[in-house]
């Protein structure tokens, strides 16, 4: 394997009716990494999920529902996102079953199918190697890195997933790029927030 894709999603909740809000992707070229060349490409996208977020999920991703209504639907970007998955030798995520389920659903709703059997899980790999709980914050602590705050994003977590995989495989990690802290590339500036308690305008009837 030389081309790996590390992904993370933030969602409106945990049920099968919930939707993806943000997608973070870190494409890693292992050959370039070993040669000391630029080895990573980042992608960070935000979507209108078409439904409100569970309060617990909103506390993690930090986006208000009215802000998300201004963002594009996943289907708008599905075709441009798909090659990252089809061209990777392997797709990895921390707790991959969660991200895979949501991503397959979003692509299917947009009219596309992800290739089968491409996902692998750094959480399971960590548990196999170290025989201890594999939550991402626990792994970061074991690696000597600071744990994430209560609120965190998909691109940040995809990057940490990559760091965990490299650490588990005794490989050096590249320096963190400034783009990790940038907003999603497809961000649409929302309008004014709704006024709480405002009456809906009357619709004239003729």
PDB file of C-alpha atoms in Angstrom:
ATOM      1  CA  UNK A   1       0.000   0.000   0.000  1.00  0.00           C
ATOM      2  CA  UNK A   2       1.249   3.470  -0.803  1.00  0.00           C
ATOM      3  CA  UNK A   3      -1.888   5.637  -0.917  1.00  0.00           C
ATOM      4  CA  UNK A   4      -3.875   5.868   2.311  1.00  0.00           C
ATOM      5  CA  UNK A   5      -6.909   7.987   3.078  1.00  0.00           C
ATOM      6  CA  UNK A   6      -7.709   8.915   6.673  1.00  0.00           C
ATOM      7  CA  UNK A   7     -11.231  10.186   7.248  1.00  0.00           C
ATOM      8  CA  UNK A   8     -13.492  11.458   9.992  1.00  0.00           C
ATOM      9  CA  UNK A   9     -17.084  12.649  10.028  1.00  0.00           C
ATOM     10  CA  UNK A  10     -19.114  14.794  12.381  1.00  0.00           C
ATOM     11  CA  UNK A  11     -22.817  14.001  12.280  1.00  0.00           C
ATOM     12  CA  UNK A  12     -26.174  15.202  13.569  1.00  0.00           C
ATOM     13  CA  UNK A  13     -26.304  12.214  15.928  1.00  0.00           C
ATOM     14  CA  UNK A  14     -25.828   8.467  16.210  1.00  0.00           C
ATOM     15  CA  UNK A  15     -29.009   6.973  14.745  1.00  0.00           C
ATOM     16  CA  UNK A  16     -29.544   5.581  11.273  1.00  0.00           C
ATOM     17  CA  UNK A  17     -31.614   8.666  10.433  1.00  0.00           C
ATOM     18  CA  UNK A  18     -28.787  11.076  11.246  1.00  0.00           C
ATOM     19  CA  UNK A  19     -26.652  12.717   8.586  1.00  0.00           C
ATOM     20  CA  UNK A  20     -23.080  13.876   7.969  1.00  0.00           C
ATOM     21  CA  UNK A  21     -22.293  17.515   8.783  1.00  0.00           C
ATOM     22  CA  UNK A  22     -18.547  17.689   8.154  1.00  0.00           C
ATOM     23  CA  UNK A  23     -16.023  15.436   6.444  1.00  0.00           C
ATOM     24  CA  UNK A  24     -12.290  15.622   7.025  1.00  0.00           C
ATOM     25  CA  UNK A  25      -9.894  13.746   4.740  1.00  0.00           C
ATOM     26  CA  UNK A  26      -6.112  13.362   4.904  1.00  0.00           C
ATOM     27  CA  UNK A  27      -4.592  11.615   1.886  1.00  0.00           C
ATOM     28  CA  UNK A  28      -1.155  10.200   2.680  1.00  0.00           C
ATOM     29  CA  UNK A  29       1.412   9.105   0.099  1.00  0.00           C
ATOM     30  CA  UNK A  30       3.669   6.677   1.974  1.00  0.00           C
ATOM     31  CA  UNK A  31       6.346   6.651  -0.718  1.00  0.00           C
ATOM     32  CA  UNK A  32       6.605  10.442  -0.591  1.00  0.00           C
ATOM     33  CA  UNK A  33       6.693  10.367   3.223  1.00  0.00           C
ATOM     34  CA  UNK A  34       9.614   7.949   3.239  1.00  0.00           C
ATOM     35  CA  UNK A  35      11.447  10.077   0.646  1.00  0.00           C
ATOM     36  CA  UNK A  36      10.960  13.269   2.657  1.00  0.00           C
ATOM     37  CA  UNK A  37       8.675  14.877   0.067  1.00  0.00           C
ATOM     38  CA  UNK A  38       5.298  16.525   0.596  1.00  0.00           C
ATOM     39  CA  UNK A  39       3.158  13.563   1.507  1.00  0.00           C
ATOM     40  CA  UNK A  40      -0.272  14.794   2.607  1.00  0.00           C
ATOM     41  CA  UNK A  41      -3.279  16.451   1.015  1.00  0.00           C
ATOM     42  CA  UNK A  42      -6.079  17.799   3.170  1.00  0.00           C
ATOM     43  CA  UNK A  43      -9.770  18.228   2.456  1.00  0.00           C
ATOM     44  CA  UNK A  44     -12.394  19.657   4.796  1.00  0.00           C
ATOM     45  CA  UNK A  45     -16.034  20.024   3.744  1.00  0.00           C
ATOM     46  CA  UNK A  46     -19.265  21.026   5.466  1.00  0.00           C
ATOM     47  CA  UNK A  47     -22.823  20.094   4.501  1.00  0.00           C
ATOM     48  CA  UNK A  48     -26.435  20.950   5.132  1.00  0.00           C
ATOM     49  CA  UNK A  49     -27.730  17.737   6.758  1.00  0.00           C
ATOM     50  CA  UNK A  50     -31.369  18.600   6.176  1.00  0.00           C
ATOM     51  CA  UNK A  51     -32.267  17.932   9.804  1.00  0.00           C
ATOM     52  CA  UNK A  52     -31.430  19.364  13.250  1.00  0.00           C
ATOM     53  CA  UNK A  53     -28.545  18.060  15.321  1.00  0.00           C
ATOM     54  CA  UNK A  54     -28.928  16.164  18.534  1.00  0.00           C
ATOM     55  CA  UNK A  55     -27.806  18.544  21.339  1.00  0.00           C
ATOM     56  CA  UNK A  56     -25.008  16.184  22.346  1.00  0.00           C
ATOM     57  CA  UNK A  57     -23.708  16.077  18.771  1.00  0.00           C
ATOM     58  CA  UNK A  58     -23.998  19.870  18.437  1.00  0.00           C
ATOM     59  CA  UNK A  59     -21.874  20.275  21.571  1.00  0.00           C
ATOM     60  CA  UNK A  60     -19.100  18.349  19.781  1.00  0.00           C
ATOM     61  CA  UNK A  61     -19.194  19.792  16.253  1.00  0.00           C
ATOM     62  CA  UNK A  62     -20.184  23.316  17.330  1.00  0.00           C
ATOM     63  CA  UNK A  63     -22.377  24.273  14.350  1.00  0.00           C
ATOM     64  CA  UNK A  64     -25.824  25.724  14.953  1.00  0.00           C
ATOM     65  CA  UNK A  65     -28.671  24.357  12.863  1.00  0.00           C
ATOM     66  CA  UNK A  66     -29.438  27.705  11.233  1.00  0.00           C
ATOM     67  CA  UNK A  67     -25.798  27.973  10.072  1.00  0.00           C
ATOM     68  CA  UNK A  68     -25.914  24.528   8.489  1.00  0.00           C
ATOM     69  CA  UNK A  69     -28.994  25.375   6.427  1.00  0.00           C
ATOM     70  CA  UNK A  70     -26.798  27.750   4.368  1.00  0.00           C
ATOM     71  CA  UNK A  71     -24.263  25.050   3.476  1.00  0.00           C
ATOM     72  CA  UNK A  72     -24.403  22.809   0.364  1.00  0.00           C
ATOM     73  CA  UNK A  73     -25.847  19.312   0.484  1.00  0.00           C
ATOM     74  CA  UNK A  74     -23.495  16.312   0.464  1.00  0.00           C
ATOM     75  CA  UNK A  75     -24.819  15.356  -2.972  1.00  0.00           C
ATOM     76  CA  UNK A  76     -23.400  18.581  -4.435  1.00  0.00           C
ATOM     77  CA  UNK A  77     -19.857  17.380  -3.663  1.00  0.00           C
ATOM     78  CA  UNK A  78     -20.294  13.596  -3.858  1.00  0.00           C
ATOM     79  CA  UNK A  79     -18.832  13.221  -7.361  1.00  0.00           C
ATOM     80  CA  UNK A  80     -15.703  15.241  -6.544  1.00  0.00           C
ATOM     81  CA  UNK A  81     -15.183  13.423  -3.226  1.00  0.00           C
ATOM     82  CA  UNK A  82     -15.608   9.893  -4.560  1.00  0.00           C
ATOM     83  CA  UNK A  83     -12.186   9.557  -6.315  1.00  0.00           C
ATOM     84  CA  UNK A  84     -10.396  10.066  -2.999  1.00  0.00           C
ATOM     85  CA  UNK A  85     -12.038   6.840  -1.809  1.00  0.00           C
ATOM     86  CA  UNK A  86     -11.799   4.832  -5.028  1.00  0.00           C
ATOM     87  CA  UNK A  87      -8.137   5.699  -5.668  1.00  0.00           C
ATOM     88  CA  UNK A  88      -6.882   5.018  -2.139  1.00  0.00           C
ATOM     89  CA  UNK A  89      -5.341   1.632  -1.416  1.00  0.00           C
ATOM     90  CA  UNK A  90      -7.045   1.739   1.972  1.00  0.00           C
ATOM     91  CA  UNK A  91      -9.399   4.043   3.883  1.00  0.00           C
ATOM     92  CA  UNK A  92      -8.822   4.351   7.618  1.00  0.00           C
ATOM     93  CA  UNK A  93     -10.782   5.913  10.450  1.00  0.00           C
ATOM     94  CA  UNK A  94     -10.834   5.726  14.229  1.00  0.00           C
ATOM     95  CA  UNK A  95     -13.924   3.651  14.997  1.00  0.00           C
ATOM     96  CA  UNK A  96     -14.236   3.068  11.257  1.00  0.00           C
ATOM     97  CA  UNK A  97     -17.596   1.263  11.419  1.00  0.00           C
ATOM     98  CA  UNK A  98     -19.255   4.539  12.442  1.00  0.00           C
ATOM     99  CA  UNK A  99     -17.745   6.681   9.686  1.00  0.00           C
ATOM    100  CA  UNK A 100     -18.145   3.979   7.036  1.00  0.00           C
ATOM    101  CA  UNK A 101     -21.853   3.578   7.788  1.00  0.00           C
ATOM    102  CA  UNK A 102     -22.559   7.288   7.496  1.00  0.00           C
ATOM    103  CA  UNK A 103     -20.417   7.782   4.399  1.00  0.00           C
ATOM    104  CA  UNK A 104     -21.902   4.821   2.541  1.00  0.00           C
ATOM    105  CA  UNK A 105     -25.370   6.176   3.304  1.00  0.00           C
ATOM    106  CA  UNK A 106     -24.528   9.678   2.075  1.00  0.00           C
ATOM    107  CA  UNK A 107     -22.943   8.418  -1.150  1.00  0.00           C
ATOM    108  CA  UNK A 108     -25.840   6.031  -1.762  1.00  0.00           C
ATOM    109  CA  UNK A 109     -28.369   8.843  -1.293  1.00  0.00           C
ATOM    110  CA  UNK A 110     -26.378  10.884  -3.828  1.00  0.00           C
ATOM    111  CA  UNK A 111     -26.460   8.024  -6.349  1.00  0.00           C
ATOM    112  CA  UNK A 112     -22.969   6.565  -5.814  1.00  0.00           C
ATOM    113  CA  UNK A 113     -21.556   3.425  -4.192  1.00  0.00           C
ATOM    114  CA  UNK A 114     -18.297   3.242  -2.272  1.00  0.00           C
ATOM    115  CA  UNK A 115     -16.046   0.271  -3.114  1.00  0.00           C
ATOM    116  CA  UNK A 116     -16.387  -2.680  -0.752  1.00  0.00           C
ATOM    117  CA  UNK A 117     -13.820  -3.732   1.878  1.00  0.00           C
ATOM    118  CA  UNK A 118     -11.612  -0.663   1.783  1.00  0.00           C
ATOM    119  CA  UNK A 119     -12.059   0.515   5.390  1.00  0.00           C
ATOM    120  CA  UNK A 120      -9.757  -0.325   8.276  1.00  0.00           C
ATOM    121  CA  UNK A 121      -9.883   0.865  11.882  1.00  0.00           C
ATOM    122  CA  UNK A 122      -7.085   2.430  13.936  1.00  0.00           C
ATOM    123  CA  UNK A 123      -9.115   1.922  17.125  1.00  0.00           C
ATOM    124  CA  UNK A 124      -9.116  -1.856  16.585  1.00  0.00           C
ATOM    125  CA  UNK A 125      -5.437  -1.803  15.582  1.00  0.00           C
ATOM    126  CA  UNK A 126      -4.557   0.013  18.805  1.00  0.00           C
ATOM    127  CA  UNK A 127      -6.547  -2.449  20.930  1.00  0.00           C
ATOM    128  CA  UNK A 128      -4.864  -5.412  19.222  1.00  0.00           C
ATOM    129  CA  UNK A 129      -1.387  -4.026  19.826  1.00  0.00           C
ATOM    130  CA  UNK A 130      -1.737  -2.560  23.315  1.00  0.00           C
ATOM    131  CA  UNK A 131      -4.666  -4.446  24.886  1.00  0.00           C
ATOM    132  CA  UNK A 132      -6.256  -1.334  26.365  1.00  0.00           C
ATOM    133  CA  UNK A 133      -9.210   1.014  25.623  1.00  0.00           C
ATOM    134  CA  UNK A 134      -8.774   2.678  22.257  1.00  0.00           C
ATOM    135  CA  UNK A 135     -10.719   5.934  22.377  1.00  0.00           C
ATOM    136  CA  UNK A 136      -8.909   8.589  20.354  1.00  0.00           C
ATOM    137  CA  UNK A 137      -8.121  10.745  23.399  1.00  0.00           C
ATOM    138  CA  UNK A 138      -6.684   7.705  25.185  1.00  0.00           C
ATOM    139  CA  UNK A 139      -4.511   6.921  22.160  1.00  0.00           C
ATOM    140  CA  UNK A 140      -3.289  10.520  21.936  1.00  0.00           C
ATOM    141  CA  UNK A 141      -2.445  10.455  25.638  1.00  0.00           C
ATOM    142  CA  UNK A 142      -0.471   7.229  25.145  1.00  0.00           C
ATOM    143  CA  UNK A 143       1.368   8.902  22.266  1.00  0.00           C
ATOM    144  CA  UNK A 144       2.293  11.833  24.530  1.00  0.00           C
ATOM    145  CA  UNK A 145      -0.017  14.284  22.767  1.00  0.00           C
ATOM    146  CA  UNK A 146      -2.642  16.554  24.280  1.00  0.00           C
ATOM    147  CA  UNK A 147      -6.182  15.238  24.335  1.00  0.00           C
ATOM    148  CA  UNK A 148      -8.795  17.011  22.259  1.00  0.00           C
ATOM    149  CA  UNK A 149     -11.158  19.502  23.818  1.00  0.00           C
ATOM    150  CA  UNK A 150     -14.876  18.869  24.202  1.00  0.00           C
ATOM    151  CA  UNK A 151     -15.427  20.466  20.778  1.00  0.00           C
ATOM    152  CA  UNK A 152     -13.415  19.201  17.817  1.00  0.00           C
ATOM    153  CA  UNK A 153     -13.628  18.934  14.056  1.00  0.00           C
ATOM    154  CA  UNK A 154     -13.524  16.263  11.371  1.00  0.00           C
ATOM    155  CA  UNK A 155     -10.264  17.366   9.744  1.00  0.00           C
ATOM    156  CA  UNK A 156      -8.497  17.552  13.092  1.00  0.00           C
ATOM    157  CA  UNK A 157      -9.663  14.045  13.980  1.00  0.00           C
ATOM    158  CA  UNK A 158      -8.694  12.651  10.568  1.00  0.00           C
ATOM    159  CA  UNK A 159      -5.208  14.094  11.127  1.00  0.00           C
ATOM    160  CA  UNK A 160      -4.995  12.504  14.586  1.00  0.00           C
ATOM    161  CA  UNK A 161      -6.134   9.206  13.081  1.00  0.00           C
ATOM    162  CA  UNK A 162      -3.223   9.405  10.639  1.00  0.00           C
ATOM    163  CA  UNK A 163      -0.787  10.204  13.475  1.00  0.00           C
ATOM    164  CA  UNK A 164      -2.066   7.191  15.416  1.00  0.00           C
ATOM    165  CA  UNK A 165      -1.622   4.889  12.399  1.00  0.00           C
ATOM    166  CA  UNK A 166       1.914   6.124  11.765  1.00  0.00           C
ATOM    167  CA  UNK A 167       2.782   5.711  15.452  1.00  0.00           C
ATOM    168  CA  UNK A 168       1.351   2.186  15.517  1.00  0.00           C
ATOM    169  CA  UNK A 169       3.492   1.354  12.476  1.00  0.00           C
ATOM    170  CA  UNK A 170       6.663   3.017  13.810  1.00  0.00           C
ATOM    171  CA  UNK A 171       6.714   5.652  11.075  1.00  0.00           C
ATOM    172  CA  UNK A 172       7.641   9.320  11.408  1.00  0.00           C
ATOM    173  CA  UNK A 173       4.794  11.807  11.119  1.00  0.00           C
ATOM    174  CA  UNK A 174       4.893  14.914   8.904  1.00  0.00           C
ATOM    175  CA  UNK A 175       4.600  18.373  10.425  1.00  0.00           C
ATOM    176  CA  UNK A 176       1.069  19.631  10.968  1.00  0.00           C
ATOM    177  CA  UNK A 177       0.046  22.122   8.247  1.00  0.00           C
ATOM    178  CA  UNK A 178      -1.652  25.419   9.057  1.00  0.00           C
ATOM    179  CA  UNK A 179      -4.707  24.315   7.051  1.00  0.00           C
ATOM    180  CA  UNK A 180      -5.756  22.086   9.948  1.00  0.00           C
ATOM    181  CA  UNK A 181      -7.264  25.148  11.628  1.00  0.00           C
ATOM    182  CA  UNK A 182      -8.894  26.606   8.514  1.00  0.00           C
ATOM    183  CA  UNK A 183     -12.686  26.521   8.021  1.00  0.00           C
ATOM    184  CA  UNK A 184     -14.155  24.060   5.498  1.00  0.00           C
ATOM    185  CA  UNK A 185     -13.224  24.920   1.924  1.00  0.00           C
ATOM    186  CA  UNK A 186     -16.869  25.004   0.775  1.00  0.00           C
ATOM    187  CA  UNK A 187     -18.062  27.173   3.671  1.00  0.00           C
ATOM    188  CA  UNK A 188     -20.967  29.485   2.821  1.00  0.00           C
ATOM    189  CA  UNK A 189     -21.340  32.525   5.045  1.00  0.00           C
ATOM    190  CA  UNK A 190     -24.826  32.284   6.584  1.00  0.00           C
ATOM    191  CA  UNK A 191     -27.287  35.116   6.818  1.00  0.00           C
ATOM    192  CA  UNK A 192     -28.427  36.718  10.030  1.00  0.00           C
ATOM    193  CA  UNK A 193     -29.515  34.305  12.753  1.00  0.00           C
ATOM    194  CA  UNK A 194     -33.249  33.902  13.281  1.00  0.00           C
ATOM    195  CA  UNK A 195     -34.822  36.130  15.928  1.00  0.00           C
ATOM    196  CA  UNK A 196     -36.127  34.014  18.764  1.00  0.00           C
ATOM    197  CA  UNK A 197     -39.854  34.441  19.237  1.00  0.00           C
ATOM    198  CA  UNK A 198     -40.348  36.357  15.989  1.00  0.00           C
ATOM    199  CA  UNK A 199     -43.726  35.854  14.325  1.00  0.00           C
ATOM    200  CA  UNK A 200     -43.840  34.326  10.881  1.00  0.00           C
ATOM    201  CA  UNK A 201     -44.932  36.781   8.160  1.00  0.00           C
ATOM    202  CA  UNK A 202     -48.536  36.538   7.043  1.00  0.00           C
ATOM    203  CA  UNK A 203     -49.116  35.124   3.563  1.00  0.00           C
ATOM    204  CA  UNK A 204     -51.681  37.028   1.574  1.00  0.00           C
ATOM    205  CA  UNK A 205     -54.535  34.933   0.207  1.00  0.00           C
ATOM    206  CA  UNK A 206     -56.429  35.916  -2.889  1.00  0.00           C
TER     207      UNK A 206
END
